[in-house]
């Protein structure tokens, strides 16, 4: 996927923000953002082959131009209700530690250039709530977008499950 981007990636600012370009998408009622350089392409929903004995959030695998790619459902990973696919449901193919993975999302919104001044650190919750996968909270046009560190969304153990579902060694 070519976006005509200038190659600018998210960079950590002194204030703790991560300014840069983000692909924004929707899950349920919430808006999220991913660093654009982690995104390889966006594809429409296609047939997903289930893989036995994988965690529920791993939907299965797709065949993308001859390459088997595992697909996860971020709704399930984040403890949300599973949703029926719509015409806007799509898969964002991302690169996580040199492994391609598909992320099932409700809809893709837009690419935003978010300045460091528009990003606040993640809110402090109790120790029981995992927030290490949140880069920050982007405040854009009166809305808040949860900026994800896609490398941290899955634990190392979960990444092993995803890699094995996709046939990686």
Coordinates of C-alpha atoms in Angstrom, one line a residue:
X1 CA 0.0 0.0 0.0
X2 CA 1.4 3.4 -0.9
X3 CA 0.1 6.4 1.0
X4 CA 2.3 9.0 -0.5
X5 CA 3.7 9.6 2.9
X6 CA 6.9 11.5 3.5
X7 CA 8.5 8.7 5.5
X8 CA 8.0 10.5 8.8
X9 CA 7.4 8.0 11.6
X10 CA 6.3 8.4 15.2
X11 CA 9.1 9.9 17.2
X12 CA 9.2 10.1 21.0
X13 CA 9.1 13.7 22.1
X14 CA 10.6 15.1 25.3
X15 CA 7.0 15.3 26.8
X16 CA 6.6 11.6 26.3
X17 CA 4.3 11.8 23.3
X18 CA 5.0 10.0 20.0
X19 CA 4.5 12.5 17.2
X20 CA 4.1 11.3 13.7
X21 CA 1.7 9.7 11.2
X22 CA -1.0 7.3 12.4
X23 CA -3.5 5.2 10.6
X24 CA -6.7 5.5 12.6
X25 CA -9.4 2.9 12.9
X26 CA -12.6 2.1 14.8
X27 CA -13.4 -0.8 17.2
X28 CA -16.9 -0.5 18.6
X29 CA -17.3 3.1 19.9
X30 CA -13.6 3.8 20.3
X31 CA -11.0 5.2 17.8
X32 CA -7.5 3.9 17.8
X33 CA -4.3 4.8 15.9
X34 CA -1.3 2.7 14.7
X35 CA 2.1 4.1 13.7
X36 CA 1.9 4.2 9.9
X37 CA 5.3 2.7 9.4
X38 CA 4.1 -0.5 11.1
X39 CA 1.2 -0.8 8.5
X40 CA 2.0 -2.8 5.3
X41 CA -1.4 -2.6 3.7
X42 CA -5.2 -2.5 4.2
X43 CA -7.3 -5.2 2.7
X44 CA -11.0 -6.0 2.6
X45 CA -12.3 -8.8 4.7
X46 CA -11.6 -12.1 3.0
X47 CA -12.1 -15.7 4.0
X48 CA -10.3 -16.5 7.2
X49 CA -9.4 -20.2 7.8
X50 CA -9.6 -21.1 11.5
X51 CA -6.7 -22.8 13.2
X52 CA -7.5 -25.3 15.9
X53 CA -6.3 -24.9 19.5
X54 CA -5.5 -21.2 19.3
X55 CA -6.7 -18.5 21.6
X56 CA -10.1 -17.1 20.8
X57 CA -8.7 -13.7 19.7
X58 CA -6.7 -15.5 16.9
X59 CA -9.4 -15.7 14.1
X60 CA -7.2 -17.8 11.9
X61 CA -5.1 -17.3 8.8
X62 CA -5.6 -15.7 5.3
X63 CA -3.8 -16.4 2.1
X64 CA -2.6 -13.1 0.8
X65 CA -1.0 -13.4 -2.6
X66 CA 0.4 -16.9 -1.6
X67 CA 1.6 -15.9 1.8
X68 CA -0.2 -17.3 4.9
X69 CA -0.8 -14.5 7.4
X70 CA -2.4 -14.9 10.9
X71 CA -5.3 -12.6 11.7
X72 CA -6.3 -11.5 15.2
X73 CA -9.5 -9.8 16.3
X74 CA -8.6 -6.8 18.4
X75 CA -12.2 -6.6 19.7
X76 CA -11.7 -10.0 21.4
X77 CA -8.1 -9.2 22.5
X78 CA -9.4 -6.1 24.2
X79 CA -12.3 -7.8 25.9
X80 CA -15.0 -6.4 23.6
X81 CA -18.0 -8.2 22.1
X82 CA -17.4 -9.9 18.8
X83 CA -19.2 -8.1 16.0
X84 CA -20.8 -9.3 12.8
X85 CA -18.7 -8.1 9.8
X86 CA -20.0 -5.2 7.7
X87 CA -19.0 -3.9 4.3
X88 CA -16.5 -1.6 6.2
X89 CA -14.8 -4.4 8.2
X90 CA -11.3 -4.8 7.0
X91 CA -7.9 -6.3 7.8
X92 CA -4.9 -4.1 8.5
X93 CA -1.7 -6.0 7.7
X94 CA 1.0 -4.9 10.1
X95 CA 4.7 -5.8 10.7
X96 CA 5.4 -6.9 14.3
X97 CA 9.0 -7.8 14.9
X98 CA 9.4 -8.9 11.2
X99 CA 6.3 -11.0 11.3
X100 CA 3.3 -10.0 9.2
X101 CA 0.0 -10.2 11.0
X102 CA -3.5 -9.1 10.1
X103 CA -5.7 -7.1 12.5
X104 CA -9.4 -7.3 12.1
X105 CA -11.0 -3.9 12.6
X106 CA -14.5 -2.4 12.2
X107 CA -13.5 0.3 9.9
X108 CA -10.4 2.3 8.9
X109 CA -10.7 6.1 9.2
X110 CA -7.8 8.1 8.0
X111 CA -4.1 8.8 8.3
X112 CA -3.4 11.7 10.7
X113 CA -0.2 13.6 11.4
X114 CA -0.3 14.0 15.2
X115 CA 1.9 16.6 16.8
X116 CA 3.6 15.9 20.1
X117 CA 1.5 18.6 21.8
X118 CA -1.6 16.7 20.8
X119 CA -0.5 13.5 22.6
X120 CA -0.8 12.8 26.3
X121 CA 0.6 9.9 28.2
X122 CA -1.7 7.0 28.9
X123 CA -3.9 7.5 31.9
X124 CA -2.8 5.8 35.2
X125 CA -5.0 2.9 36.1
X126 CA -4.6 0.3 38.8
X127 CA -1.8 -2.3 38.5
X128 CA -4.4 -4.8 37.4
X129 CA -5.1 -3.0 34.1
X130 CA -2.5 -3.5 31.4
X131 CA -1.7 -0.3 29.5
X132 CA 1.9 -1.1 28.3
X133 CA 0.5 -1.3 24.7
X134 CA -0.8 2.3 24.8
X135 CA 1.7 4.8 23.4
X136 CA -0.5 7.7 24.4
X137 CA -3.8 9.4 23.9
X138 CA -4.1 11.6 20.8
X139 CA -6.3 14.6 21.1
X140 CA -7.5 15.5 17.6
X141 CA -10.4 17.7 16.6
X142 CA -12.1 17.4 20.0
X143 CA -11.8 13.6 19.9
X144 CA -9.5 11.2 21.8
X145 CA -7.8 8.4 19.8
X146 CA -6.0 5.6 21.7
X147 CA -2.5 5.3 20.1
X148 CA -1.3 1.7 20.2
X149 CA 2.2 0.3 20.3
X150 CA 1.4 -2.7 18.1
X151 CA 4.6 -4.5 19.2
X152 CA 3.2 -4.6 22.8
X153 CA -0.5 -5.5 22.1
X154 CA 0.4 -9.2 22.3
X155 CA 2.5 -10.8 25.0
X156 CA 5.6 -12.8 23.9
X157 CA 3.5 -16.0 24.6
X158 CA 0.7 -14.7 22.4
X159 CA 3.1 -13.8 19.7
X160 CA 4.3 -17.4 19.6
X161 CA 0.7 -18.6 19.2
X162 CA 0.1 -16.1 16.4
X163 CA 3.4 -17.0 14.6
X164 CA 2.6 -20.7 14.8
X165 CA -0.9 -20.1 13.5
X166 CA 0.6 -18.4 10.5
X167 CA 3.1 -21.2 9.9
X168 CA 6.2 -19.2 11.0
X169 CA 8.9 -21.0 12.8

